[in-house]
PDB file of C-alpha atoms in Angstrom:
ATOM      1  CA  MET A 365     -23.849  -7.188  -5.774  1.00 60.00           C
ATOM      2  CA  ASN A 366     -20.250  -6.947  -4.109  1.00 67.00           C
ATOM      3  CA  THR A 367     -18.722  -4.316  -2.366  1.00 73.00           C
ATOM      4  CA  ARG A 368     -17.119  -2.521  -5.343  1.00 76.00           C
ATOM      5  CA  ASN A 369     -20.151  -2.452  -7.219  1.00 72.00           C
ATOM      6  CA  GLY A 370     -21.997  -1.280  -4.724  1.00 73.00           C
ATOM      7  CA  LEU A 371     -20.158   1.654  -3.348  1.00 82.00           C
ATOM      8  CA  VAL A 372     -19.834   2.944  -7.110  1.00 82.00           C
ATOM      9  CA  THR A 373     -23.623   2.499  -7.556  1.00 83.00           C
ATOM     10  CA  GLY A 374     -24.341   4.183  -3.984  1.00 84.00           C
ATOM     11  CA  SER A 375     -21.794   6.982  -4.357  1.00 88.00           C
ATOM     12  CA  LEU A 376     -23.567   7.993  -7.798  1.00 88.00           C
ATOM     13  CA  LEU A 377     -27.329   7.585  -6.122  1.00 88.00           C
ATOM     14  CA  VAL A 378     -26.397   9.666  -3.281  1.00 90.00           C
ATOM     15  CA  LEU A 379     -24.805  12.444  -5.377  1.00 91.00           C
ATOM     16  CA  PHE A 380     -28.462  12.494  -7.623  1.00 91.00           C
ATOM     17  CA  MET A 381     -30.051  12.365  -4.679  1.00 90.00           C
ATOM     18  CA  LEU A 382     -28.832  14.818  -2.727  1.00 91.00           C
ATOM     19  CA  LEU A 383     -29.178  17.263  -5.727  1.00 92.00           C
ATOM     20  CA  GLY A 384     -32.983  15.970  -6.316  1.00 90.00           C
ATOM     21  CA  SER A 385     -32.879  17.186  -2.313  1.00 89.00           C
ATOM     22  CA  ALA A 386     -31.527  20.729  -2.770  1.00 89.00           C
ATOM     23  CA  LEU A 387     -34.086  21.338  -6.197  1.00 89.00           C
ATOM     24  CA  ALA A 388     -37.151  20.311  -3.646  1.00 87.00           C
ATOM     25  CA  VAL A 389     -35.992  22.382  -1.474  1.00 86.00           C
ATOM     26  CA  TYR A 390     -34.796  25.189  -3.198  1.00 87.00           C
ATOM     27  CA  SER A 391     -38.561  25.263  -4.911  1.00 86.00           C
ATOM     28  CA  VAL A 392     -40.031  25.408  -1.434  1.00 85.00           C
ATOM     29  CA  LYS A 393     -37.691  28.135  -0.424  1.00 85.00           C
ATOM     30  CA  GLN A 394     -38.255  30.117  -3.151  1.00 85.00           C
ATOM     31  CA  GLU A 395     -42.066  29.918  -3.021  1.00 85.00           C
ATOM     32  CA  ALA A 396     -42.141  30.686   0.223  1.00 87.00           C
ATOM     33  CA  ILE A 397     -39.613  33.784  -0.077  1.00 86.00           C
ATOM     34  CA  THR A 398     -41.958  34.900  -2.918  1.00 85.00           C
ATOM     35  CA  LEU A 399     -45.245  34.412  -1.073  1.00 88.00           C
ATOM     36  CA  GLU A 400     -43.941  36.582   1.818  1.00 89.00           C
ATOM     37  CA  GLY A 401     -43.454  39.314  -0.761  1.00 86.00           C
ATOM     38  CA  ASN A 402     -46.545  39.199  -1.825  1.00 87.00           C
ATOM     39  CA  LYS A 403     -48.830  39.051   0.895  1.00 89.00           C
ATOM     40  CA  LEU A 404     -49.131  35.072   0.541  1.00 91.00           C
ATOM     41  CA  TYR A 405     -50.679  35.475  -2.823  1.00 90.00           C
ATOM     42  CA  SER A 406     -49.803  33.496  -5.438  1.00 86.00           C
ATOM     43  CA  THR A 407     -49.384  34.709  -9.494  1.00 82.00           C
ATOM     44  CA  GLU A 408     -52.625  33.514 -10.238  1.00 86.00           C
ATOM     45  CA  SER A 409     -54.241  34.883  -7.504  1.00 90.00           C
ATOM     46  CA  ILE A 410     -57.273  37.821  -8.356  1.00 90.00           C
ATOM     47  CA  GLN A 411     -59.132  40.511  -7.045  1.00 89.00           C
ATOM     48  CA  VAL A 412     -63.275  39.852  -6.807  1.00 90.00           C
ATOM     49  CA  SER A 413     -65.152  42.718  -6.069  1.00 87.00           C
ATOM     50  CA  GLY A 414     -68.883  41.714  -4.206  1.00 82.00           C
ATOM     51  CA  ASP A 415     -70.483  39.794  -1.122  1.00 83.00           C
ATOM     52  CA  ALA A 416     -67.657  37.994   0.610  1.00 84.00           C
ATOM     53  CA  GLU A 417     -69.809  35.138   1.631  1.00 85.00           C
ATOM     54  CA  GLN A 418     -71.038  34.593  -2.163  1.00 86.00           C
ATOM     55  CA  VAL A 419     -67.504  34.959  -3.656  1.00 87.00           C
ATOM     56  CA  ALA A 420     -66.279  32.129  -1.168  1.00 87.00           C
ATOM     57  CA  ALA A 421     -69.002  29.780  -2.359  1.00 88.00           C
ATOM     58  CA  ASN A 422     -67.951  30.817  -5.899  1.00 89.00           C
ATOM     59  CA  ALA A 423     -64.810  29.673  -5.132  1.00 89.00           C
ATOM     60  CA  ARG A 424     -65.352  26.625  -3.781  1.00 89.00           C
ATOM     61  CA  GLU A 425     -67.413  25.718  -6.835  1.00 90.00           C
ATOM     62  CA  LEU A 426     -64.356  26.004  -8.683  1.00 90.00           C
ATOM     63  CA  GLY A 427     -62.649  23.343  -6.000  1.00 89.00           C
ATOM     64  CA  PRO A 428     -62.292  23.063  -2.631  1.00 89.00           C
ATOM     65  CA  GLU A 429     -58.322  24.235  -2.819  1.00 90.00           C
ATOM     66  CA  ALA A 430     -59.314  27.389  -3.450  1.00 91.00           C
ATOM     67  CA  ARG A 431     -57.952  29.877  -1.124  1.00 92.00           C
ATOM     68  CA  VAL A 432     -60.652  32.741  -0.378  1.00 92.00           C
ATOM     69  CA  TYR A 433     -58.698  35.698   1.757  1.00 92.00           C
ATOM     70  CA  VAL A 434     -61.315  38.272   3.324  1.00 90.00           C
ATOM     71  CA  GLN A 435     -59.753  41.414   4.235  1.00 87.00           C
ATOM     72  CA  LEU A 436     -61.508  42.276   8.149  1.00 86.00           C
ATOM     73  CA  PRO A 437     -62.747  45.353   9.220  1.00 81.00           C
ATOM     74  CA  GLY A 438     -60.595  47.322  12.070  1.00 76.00           C
ATOM     75  CA  ASN A 439     -56.870  46.097  11.048  1.00 73.00           C
ATOM     76  CA  ALA A 440     -55.388  46.382   7.621  1.00 71.00           C
ATOM     77  CA  ARG A 441     -53.313  43.370   8.458  1.00 87.00           C
ATOM     78  CA  VAL A 442     -56.051  41.008   9.620  1.00 91.00           C
ATOM     79  CA  ARG A 443     -57.576  38.518   7.052  1.00 92.00           C
ATOM     80  CA  ASN A 444     -59.758  35.329   7.236  1.00 92.00           C
ATOM     81  CA  LEU A 445     -58.668  32.573   5.141  1.00 92.00           C
ATOM     82  CA  LEU A 446     -61.516  30.278   3.871  1.00 91.00           C
ATOM     83  CA  ILE A 447     -60.448  27.181   2.689  1.00 90.00           C
ATOM     84  CA  GLU A 448     -61.875  23.589   2.450  1.00 89.00           C
ATOM     85  CA  ASP A 449     -59.159  21.423   1.643  1.00 89.00           C
ATOM     86  CA  THR A 450     -55.884  22.138   2.964  1.00 88.00           C
ATOM     87  CA  SER A 451     -53.521  19.385   1.957  1.00 85.00           C
ATOM     88  CA  GLY A 452     -52.039  21.275  -0.695  1.00 83.00           C
ATOM     89  CA  LEU A 453     -52.122  24.654   1.434  1.00 87.00           C
ATOM     90  CA  SER A 454     -48.121  26.128   1.095  1.00 87.00           C
ATOM     91  CA  LEU A 455     -47.449  28.838   3.636  1.00 90.00           C
ATOM     92  CA  PRO A 456     -44.297  30.492   4.500  1.00 91.00           C
ATOM     93  CA  LEU A 457     -44.008  29.658   8.272  1.00 91.00           C
ATOM     94  CA  TYR A 458     -40.866  29.720  11.000  1.00 90.00           C
ATOM     95  CA  GLU A 459     -42.442  27.850  13.383  1.00 90.00           C
ATOM     96  CA  GLY A 460     -45.844  26.039  13.855  1.00 89.00           C
ATOM     97  CA  ARG A 461     -48.135  24.752  11.212  1.00 89.00           C
ATOM     98  CA  VAL A 462     -51.008  25.885   8.826  1.00 91.00           C
ATOM     99  CA  PHE A 463     -54.881  24.930   9.124  1.00 92.00           C
ATOM    100  CA  ALA A 464     -55.982  21.581   8.912  1.00 90.00           C
ATOM    101  CA  SER A 465     -58.940  21.118   6.840  1.00 88.00           C
ATOM    102  CA  GLY A 466     -62.260  21.721   8.642  1.00 86.00           C
ATOM    103  CA  GLU A 467     -60.037  23.343  11.337  1.00 89.00           C
ATOM    104  CA  HIS A 468     -62.026  26.639  12.507  1.00 90.00           C
ATOM    105  CA  ASP A 469     -60.946  29.406  15.244  1.00 91.00           C
ATOM    106  CA  LYS A 470     -57.387  29.228  14.831  1.00 94.00           C
ATOM    107  CA  ALA A 471     -54.914  31.770  14.194  1.00 95.00           C
ATOM    108  CA  ILE A 472     -51.432  32.180  12.462  1.00 95.00           C
ATOM    109  CA  VAL A 473     -49.516  35.500  13.377  1.00 95.00           C
ATOM    110  CA  GLY A 474     -47.029  37.369  12.829  1.00 93.00           C
ATOM    111  CA  SER A 475     -44.208  38.090  15.392  1.00 92.00           C
ATOM    112  CA  GLU A 476     -45.059  41.253  16.021  1.00 93.00           C
ATOM    113  CA  ILE A 477     -48.467  40.208  16.942  1.00 93.00           C
ATOM    114  CA  PRO A 478     -49.587  41.154  20.773  1.00 92.00           C
ATOM    115  CA  LEU A 479     -51.059  37.413  22.133  1.00 93.00           C
ATOM    116  CA  VAL A 480     -52.890  36.388  25.252  1.00 93.00           C
ATOM    117  CA  GLU A 481     -51.422  33.100  27.298  1.00 92.00           C
ATOM    118  CA  ARG A 482     -54.070  31.267  28.843  1.00 92.00           C
ATOM    119  CA  GLY A 483     -53.307  27.447  30.169  1.00 89.00           C
ATOM    120  CA  GLY A 484     -49.613  27.915  28.308  1.00 89.00           C
ATOM    121  CA  THR A 485     -51.788  28.002  24.739  1.00 93.00           C
ATOM    122  CA  GLU A 486     -51.290  31.323  23.398  1.00 95.00           C
ATOM    123  CA  TYR A 487     -54.001  33.426  21.598  1.00 94.00           C
ATOM    124  CA  PHE A 488     -55.097  36.269  19.209  1.00 94.00           C
ATOM    125  CA  GLU A 489     -57.777  38.571  20.367  1.00 92.00           C
ATOM    126  CA  TYR A 490     -60.018  39.944  17.302  1.00 90.00           C
ATOM    127  CA  ASP A 491     -63.155  41.494  17.843  1.00 85.00           C
ATOM    128  CA  GLY A 492     -64.752  39.931  20.935  1.00 86.00           C
ATOM    129  CA  GLU A 493     -63.116  36.428  19.786  1.00 90.00           C
ATOM    130  CA  SER A 494     -60.394  34.666  20.817  1.00 93.00           C
ATOM    131  CA  TYR A 495     -58.585  32.375  18.410  1.00 94.00           C
ATOM    132  CA  GLU A 496     -55.855  29.658  19.326  1.00 95.00           C
ATOM    133  CA  VAL A 497     -52.572  30.568  17.569  1.00 95.00           C
ATOM    134  CA  ILE A 498     -50.922  27.565  15.455  1.00 94.00           C
ATOM    135  CA  GLY A 499     -48.247  28.914  13.909  1.00 92.00           C
ATOM    136  CA  ARG A 500     -46.032  32.072  13.158  1.00 94.00           C
ATOM    137  CA  LEU A 501     -45.999  33.868   9.675  1.00 94.00           C
ATOM    138  CA  GLY A 502     -43.098  34.571   7.713  1.00 91.00           C
ATOM    139  CA  THR A 503     -39.421  32.757   6.974  1.00 88.00           C
ATOM    140  CA  ASN A 504     -38.120  34.345   9.840  1.00 88.00           C
ATOM    141  CA  GLU A 505     -39.149  36.394  13.336  1.00 89.00           C
ATOM    142  CA  GLU A 506     -38.160  39.467  10.916  1.00 88.00           C
ATOM    143  CA  SER A 507     -39.909  39.033   8.227  1.00 89.00           C
ATOM    144  CA  LEU A 508     -42.430  41.211   5.527  1.00 90.00           C
ATOM    145  CA  LEU A 509     -45.375  39.180   7.591  1.00 92.00           C
ATOM    146  CA  SER A 510     -44.276  39.904  11.260  1.00 92.00           C
ATOM    147  CA  ALA A 511     -47.303  42.184  11.388  1.00 92.00           C
ATOM    148  CA  ASP A 512     -50.131  40.160   9.697  1.00 93.00           C
ATOM    149  CA  VAL A 513     -52.522  37.268  11.260  1.00 95.00           C
ATOM    150  CA  LEU A 514     -54.683  35.060   9.555  1.00 94.00           C
ATOM    151  CA  ILE A 515     -57.382  33.788  11.071  1.00 94.00           C
ATOM    152  CA  SER A 516     -59.809  30.747   9.888  1.00 92.00           C
ATOM    153  CA  ASP A 517     -63.394  31.500  10.752  1.00 90.00           C
ATOM    154  CA  PRO A 518     -66.272  30.847   8.503  1.00 87.00           C
ATOM    155  CA  ASP A 519     -68.641  33.177  10.033  1.00 83.00           C
ATOM    156  CA  ARG A 520     -67.209  36.296   9.691  1.00 80.00           C
ATOM    157  CA  THR A 521     -67.883  36.522   6.035  1.00 72.00           C
ATOM    158  CA  SER A 522     -71.724  36.751   6.659  1.00 60.00           C
ATOM    159  CA  GLY A 523     -73.156  40.568   4.832  1.00 54.00           C
ATOM    160  CA  GLY A 524     -69.082  41.568   4.792  1.00 59.00           C
ATOM    161  CA  ARG A 525     -68.590  43.324   1.114  1.00 62.00           C
ATOM    162  CA  GLY A 526     -65.571  44.494  -0.212  1.00 67.00           C
ATOM    163  CA  ASP A 527     -62.478  43.239  -2.351  1.00 78.00           C
ATOM    164  CA  VAL A 528     -61.890  39.460  -1.588  1.00 88.00           C
ATOM    165  CA  VAL A 529     -59.030  37.763  -2.785  1.00 92.00           C
ATOM    166  CA  VAL A 530     -59.324  34.076  -4.648  1.00 92.00           C
ATOM    167  CA  ASP A 531     -56.220  32.234  -4.965  1.00 92.00           C
ATOM    168  CA  LEU A 532     -56.206  29.121  -6.963  1.00 89.00           C
ATOM    169  CA  PRO A 533     -54.532  27.225 -10.341  1.00 89.00           C
ATOM    170  CA  ASP A 534     -55.859  29.539 -13.425  1.00 89.00           C
ATOM    171  CA  ALA A 535     -58.079  31.399 -11.180  1.00 88.00           C
ATOM    172  CA  HIS A 536     -58.871  34.335 -13.847  1.00 88.00           C
ATOM    173  CA  ALA A 537     -59.530  32.173 -16.735  1.00 88.00           C
ATOM    174  CA  ARG A 538     -62.048  29.708 -14.645  1.00 89.00           C
ATOM    175  CA  TYR A 539     -63.540  32.296 -12.600  1.00 88.00           C
ATOM    176  CA  VAL A 540     -64.482  34.525 -15.074  1.00 88.00           C
ATOM    177  CA  ASP A 541     -65.599  31.726 -17.565  1.00 88.00           C
ATOM    178  CA  ALA A 542     -67.795  30.444 -14.629  1.00 86.00           C
ATOM    179  CA  PHE A 543     -68.885  33.562 -12.993  1.00 85.00           C
ATOM    180  CA  GLY A 544     -68.463  36.255 -15.638  1.00 83.00           C
ATOM    181  CA  VAL A 545     -65.807  39.480 -15.943  1.00 80.00           C
ATOM    182  CA  ASP A 546     -67.439  42.025 -13.437  1.00 80.00           C
ATOM    183  CA  GLY A 547     -65.805  42.638 -10.566  1.00 81.00           C
ATOM    184  CA  VAL A 548     -62.424  40.767 -11.439  1.00 86.00           C
ATOM    185  CA  ALA A 549     -59.472  41.620 -11.875  1.00 84.00           C
ATOM    186  CA  SER A 550     -55.237  40.087 -11.733  1.00 80.00           C
ATOM    187  CA  ILE A 551     -53.261  41.139  -8.877  1.00 76.00           C
ATOM    188  CA  ASP A 552     -49.825  42.275 -10.037  1.00 63.00           C
ATOM    189  CA  GLY A 553     -47.160  39.824  -8.744  1.00 56.00           C
ATOM    190  CA  SER A 554     -44.419  42.280  -8.807  1.00 54.00           C
ATOM    191  CA  THR A 555     -41.379  42.501 -10.384  1.00 47.00           C
ATOM    192  CA  ASN A 556     -39.690  40.033  -8.145  1.00 48.00           C
ATOM    193  CA  LYS A 557     -42.189  37.270  -9.002  1.00 50.00           C
ATOM    194  CA  ARG A 558     -41.709  38.281 -12.626  1.00 52.00           C
ATOM    195  CA  THR A 559     -38.443  37.848 -13.297  1.00 53.00           C
ATOM    196  CA  ASN A 560     -37.581  35.431 -10.925  1.00 55.00           C
ATOM    197  CA  ILE A 561     -40.772  32.980 -10.037  1.00 57.00           C
ATOM    198  CA  ASP A 562     -42.297  32.851 -14.044  1.00 60.00           C
ATOM    199  CA  TYR A 563     -39.209  32.692 -15.745  1.00 68.00           C
ATOM    200  CA  VAL A 564     -35.604  32.019 -14.213  1.00 74.00           C
ATOM    201  CA  SER A 565     -36.680  29.369 -11.148  1.00 77.00           C
ATOM    202  CA  PRO A 566     -39.156  27.257 -13.718  1.00 80.00           C
ATOM    203  CA  ILE A 567     -35.810  26.724 -16.174  1.00 84.00           C
ATOM    204  CA  LEU A 568     -33.466  26.005 -13.364  1.00 84.00           C
ATOM    205  CA  LEU A 569     -35.742  23.950 -11.518  1.00 86.00           C
ATOM    206  CA  GLY A 570     -36.852  21.641 -15.008  1.00 89.00           C
ATOM    207  CA  LEU A 571     -33.206  21.567 -16.270  1.00 91.00           C
ATOM    208  CA  GLY A 572     -32.014  20.531 -13.086  1.00 91.00           C
ATOM    209  CA  PHE A 573     -34.945  17.925 -12.320  1.00 91.00           C
ATOM    210  CA  THR A 574     -34.043  16.472 -15.915  1.00 93.00           C
ATOM    211  CA  ILE A 575     -30.464  16.388 -15.068  1.00 93.00           C
ATOM    212  CA  VAL A 576     -31.156  14.498 -11.681  1.00 93.00           C
ATOM    213  CA  ALA A 577     -33.895  11.903 -13.812  1.00 93.00           C
ATOM    214  CA  VAL A 578     -31.389  11.138 -16.482  1.00 94.00           C
ATOM    215  CA  GLY A 579     -28.835  10.210 -13.939  1.00 93.00           C
ATOM    216  CA  ALA A 580     -30.736   7.954 -12.296  1.00 92.00           C
ATOM    217  CA  ALA A 581     -31.647   6.651 -14.949  1.00 93.00           C
ATOM    218  CA  MET A 582     -27.852   6.250 -16.335  1.00 93.00           C
ATOM    219  CA  THR A 583     -26.689   5.057 -12.965  1.00 91.00           C
ATOM    220  CA  GLY A 584     -29.463   2.067 -13.685  1.00 88.00           C
ATOM    221  CA  LEU A 585     -27.824   1.303 -16.799  1.00 89.00           C
ATOM    222  CA  LEU A 586     -24.352   1.348 -14.956  1.00 89.00           C
ATOM    223  CA  ALA A 587     -25.707  -1.091 -12.283  1.00 85.00           C
ATOM    224  CA  ALA A 588     -26.735  -3.685 -15.538  1.00 83.00           C
ATOM    225  CA  ALA A 589     -23.869  -3.563 -16.741  1.00 82.00           C
ATOM    226  CA  LEU A 590     -21.596  -4.524 -13.833  1.00 80.00           C
ATOM    227  CA  LEU A 591     -23.956  -7.449 -12.663  1.00 77.00           C
ATOM    228  CA  ARG A 592     -24.698  -8.452 -16.390  1.00 71.00           C
ATOM    229  CA  ARG A 593     -21.275 -11.071 -15.947  1.00 71.00           C
ATOM    230  CA  ARG A 594     -22.129 -12.265 -12.523  1.00 69.00           C
ATOM    231  CA  HIS A 595     -25.981 -13.053 -14.204  1.00 65.00           C
ATOM    232  CA  GLU A 596     -24.379 -14.785 -17.170  1.00 66.00           C
ATOM    233  CA  VAL A 597     -22.428 -17.014 -15.156  1.00 67.00           C
ATOM    234  CA  LEU A 598     -25.054 -17.966 -12.749  1.00 62.00           C
ATOM    235  CA  HIS A 599     -27.490 -18.500 -15.763  1.00 60.00           C
ATOM    236  CA  LEU A 600     -24.792 -21.149 -17.382  1.00 64.00           C
ATOM    237  CA  LEU A 601     -24.407 -22.673 -13.803  1.00 66.00           C
ATOM    238  CA  GLY A 602     -28.022 -23.406 -13.922  1.00 68.00           C
ATOM    239  CA  HIS A 603     -29.983 -20.614 -12.220  1.00 65.00           C
ATOM    240  CA  ARG A 604     -33.441 -19.048 -13.342  1.00 68.00           C
ATOM    241  CA  ARG A 605     -33.016 -15.997 -15.067  1.00 64.00           C
ATOM    242  CA  ALA A 606     -36.055 -14.612 -13.069  1.00 66.00           C
ATOM    243  CA  LYS A 607     -34.716 -15.498  -9.472  1.00 70.00           C
ATOM    244  CA  THR A 608     -31.204 -13.943 -10.571  1.00 70.00           C
ATOM    245  CA  ALA A 609     -32.889 -10.787 -12.064  1.00 69.00           C
ATOM    246  CA  ALA A 610     -35.189 -10.512  -8.652  1.00 74.00           C
ATOM    247  CA  TRP A 611     -32.203 -11.054  -6.463  1.00 73.00           C
ATOM    248  CA  SER A 612     -30.116  -8.325  -8.193  1.00 77.00           C
ATOM    249  CA  ALA A 613     -33.191  -5.990  -8.510  1.00 77.00           C
ATOM    250  CA  ALA A 614     -33.371  -6.123  -4.860  1.00 80.00           C
ATOM    251  CA  GLN A 615     -29.981  -5.390  -4.031  1.00 79.00           C
ATOM    252  CA  VAL A 616     -30.023  -2.384  -6.151  1.00 83.00           C
ATOM    253  CA  VAL A 617     -33.133  -1.432  -4.000  1.00 84.00           C
ATOM    254  CA  GLY A 618     -31.346  -1.840  -1.005  1.00 85.00           C
ATOM    255  CA  VAL A 619     -28.709   0.560  -2.114  1.00 85.00           C
ATOM    256  CA  ALA A 620     -30.822   3.128  -3.477  1.00 85.00           C
ATOM    257  CA  VAL A 621     -32.639   2.702   0.148  1.00 85.00           C
ATOM    258  CA  GLY A 622     -29.303   3.493   1.934  1.00 86.00           C
ATOM    259  CA  ALA A 623     -27.825   6.359  -1.080  1.00 84.00           C
ATOM    260  CA  GLY A 624     -31.363   8.340   0.191  1.00 84.00           C
ATOM    261  CA  LEU A 625     -30.446   8.213   3.754  1.00 85.00           C
ATOM    262  CA  PRO A 626     -27.699  11.200   4.086  1.00 86.00           C
ATOM    263  CA  ALA A 627     -30.791  13.649   2.243  1.00 84.00           C
ATOM    264  CA  ALA A 628     -33.517  12.351   4.233  1.00 83.00           C
ATOM    265  CA  LEU A 629     -30.961  12.826   7.324  1.00 84.00           C
ATOM    266  CA  ILE A 630     -29.997  16.297   6.882  1.00 82.00           C
ATOM    267  CA  ALA A 631     -33.851  17.538   6.041  1.00 78.00           C
ATOM    268  CA  ALA A 632     -34.688  15.819   9.631  1.00 77.00           C
ATOM    269  CA  LEU A 633     -32.141  17.385  11.828  1.00 77.00           C
ATOM    270  CA  ALA A 634     -32.282  20.371   9.942  1.00 71.00           C
ATOM    271  CA  ARG A 635     -35.597  21.140  11.700  1.00 71.00           C
ATOM    272  CA  ASP A 636     -37.169  23.333   9.193  1.00 74.00           C
ATOM    273  CA  PRO A 637     -40.896  24.369   9.272  1.00 72.00           C
ATOM    274  CA  LEU A 638     -40.482  24.933   5.454  1.00 73.00           C
ATOM    275  CA  VAL A 639     -39.021  21.969   4.384  1.00 75.00           C
ATOM    276  CA  SER A 640     -40.838  18.790   4.852  1.00 74.00           C
ATOM    277  CA  VAL A 641     -39.281  15.222   4.971  1.00 80.00           C
ATOM    278  CA  GLY A 642     -42.026  13.753   3.282  1.00 80.00           C
ATOM    279  CA  ASN A 643     -41.317  16.092   0.382  1.00 81.00           C
ATOM    280  CA  VAL A 644     -37.221  15.043   0.265  1.00 84.00           C
ATOM    281  CA  LEU A 645     -38.923  11.112   0.455  1.00 86.00           C
ATOM    282  CA  ARG A 646     -40.844  11.396  -2.299  1.00 87.00           C
ATOM    283  CA  ILE A 647     -37.936  12.546  -4.405  1.00 89.00           C
ATOM    284  CA  GLU A 648     -35.882   9.983  -3.152  1.00 88.00           C
ATOM    285  CA  ALA A 649     -38.524   7.285  -3.792  1.00 89.00           C
ATOM    286  CA  ALA A 650     -39.067   8.616  -7.791  1.00 91.00           C
ATOM    287  CA  LEU A 651     -35.397   8.337  -8.096  1.00 91.00           C
ATOM    288  CA  ALA A 652     -34.861   5.142  -6.321  1.00 90.00           C
ATOM    289  CA  ALA A 653     -37.832   3.620  -8.838  1.00 91.00           C
ATOM    290  CA  ILE A 654     -36.236   5.054 -12.177  1.00 92.00           C
ATOM    291  CA  VAL A 655     -33.142   2.916 -11.070  1.00 90.00           C
ATOM    292  CA  VAL A 656     -34.674   0.005 -10.508  1.00 88.00           C
ATOM    293  CA  VAL A 657     -37.330   0.234 -13.615  1.00 89.00           C
ATOM    294  CA  VAL A 658     -33.935   0.604 -15.758  1.00 90.00           C
ATOM    295  CA  PHE A 659     -31.686  -1.466 -14.325  1.00 85.00           C
ATOM    296  CA  VAL A 660     -34.821  -4.602 -14.348  1.00 83.00           C
ATOM    297  CA  LEU A 661     -34.973  -3.568 -18.195  1.00 84.00           C
ATOM    298  CA  ALA A 662     -31.819  -3.474 -19.039  1.00 82.00           C
ATOM    299  CA  VAL A 663     -30.632  -6.543 -17.202  1.00 75.00           C
ATOM    300  CA  VAL A 664     -33.655  -8.887 -18.368  1.00 68.00           C
ATOM    301  CA  PRO A 665     -32.516 -10.087 -21.288  1.00 60.00           C
ATOM    302  CA  ARG A 666     -34.932  -9.691 -24.831  1.00 52.00           C
ATOM    303  CA  LYS A 667     -37.066 -12.473 -26.072  1.00 48.00           C
ATOM    304  CA  GLY A 668     -34.909 -14.102 -28.869  1.00 41.00           C
ATOM    305  CA  VAL A 669     -31.384 -13.308 -26.721  1.00 43.00           C
ATOM    306  CA  ARG A 670     -30.137 -16.742 -26.289  1.00 46.00           C
ATOM    307  CA  SER A 671     -27.438 -15.417 -23.451  1.00 46.00           C
ATOM    308  CA  TRP A 672     -27.103 -12.914 -20.531  1.00 44.00           C
ATOM    309  CA  SER A 673     -24.756 -10.900 -23.003  1.00 44.00           C
TER     310      SER A 673
END
């Protein structure tokens, strides 16, 4: 691929990858703002009345990713988060990280929470126990969660009764089907969720990602069109078709990787705890795969076709 063709293909890919990355960032930010405005509960969370330990055990049967929030006595803003698999756990944090799978006796706190520092490490003290602080709640220091605390302590559920929040996909139907309807109620998602997250954002994201995917596919077709004449000449000169196509595909992969660097660098330099560079890279890898697959399908001659043209 010559310099001119590489610039044309690369420029288009840079635009589509920047757009795809921007959509991914928008999705993450919008989810964080919504969680912050609804006490960290998603639109599918439910409230279950009963023994907290039993409710937590029931939720684990439905899925290890189930998030169980137990309200703790003495402070209405302190909750115990019980979860087995935290690989998909997403919380609005302006600093630090979320709980790791199997990690206990840790805390994530808002900016207004008084802490105790020992040996350079900050701790949140509650009911005679100290919890190491690993993250700060909210999209910024002055968030709606500035006075909230999440701890990870499975021993705090023993014998406790009250309203427990279970949050997982399709929670209401799955919980009712498995354990009955008694004491189960959906949590109001607020007007903001109903109008923005449930309706507007999915449409914008769906349309945006469709445009990006189609754009990537068209870029692959363009790359094939730009290189087809060169392939014809090389074929007439005796070069094997498979080798020529493989070499061109490798060049397209190189252009796609280079096109993804600007968005990846922007995400890395931003140092935003809400934006994962890994998520941006996954979007870019998917778009690069679309370009390469479409390019290969378009540039390799079909069976029975005598030439590259």
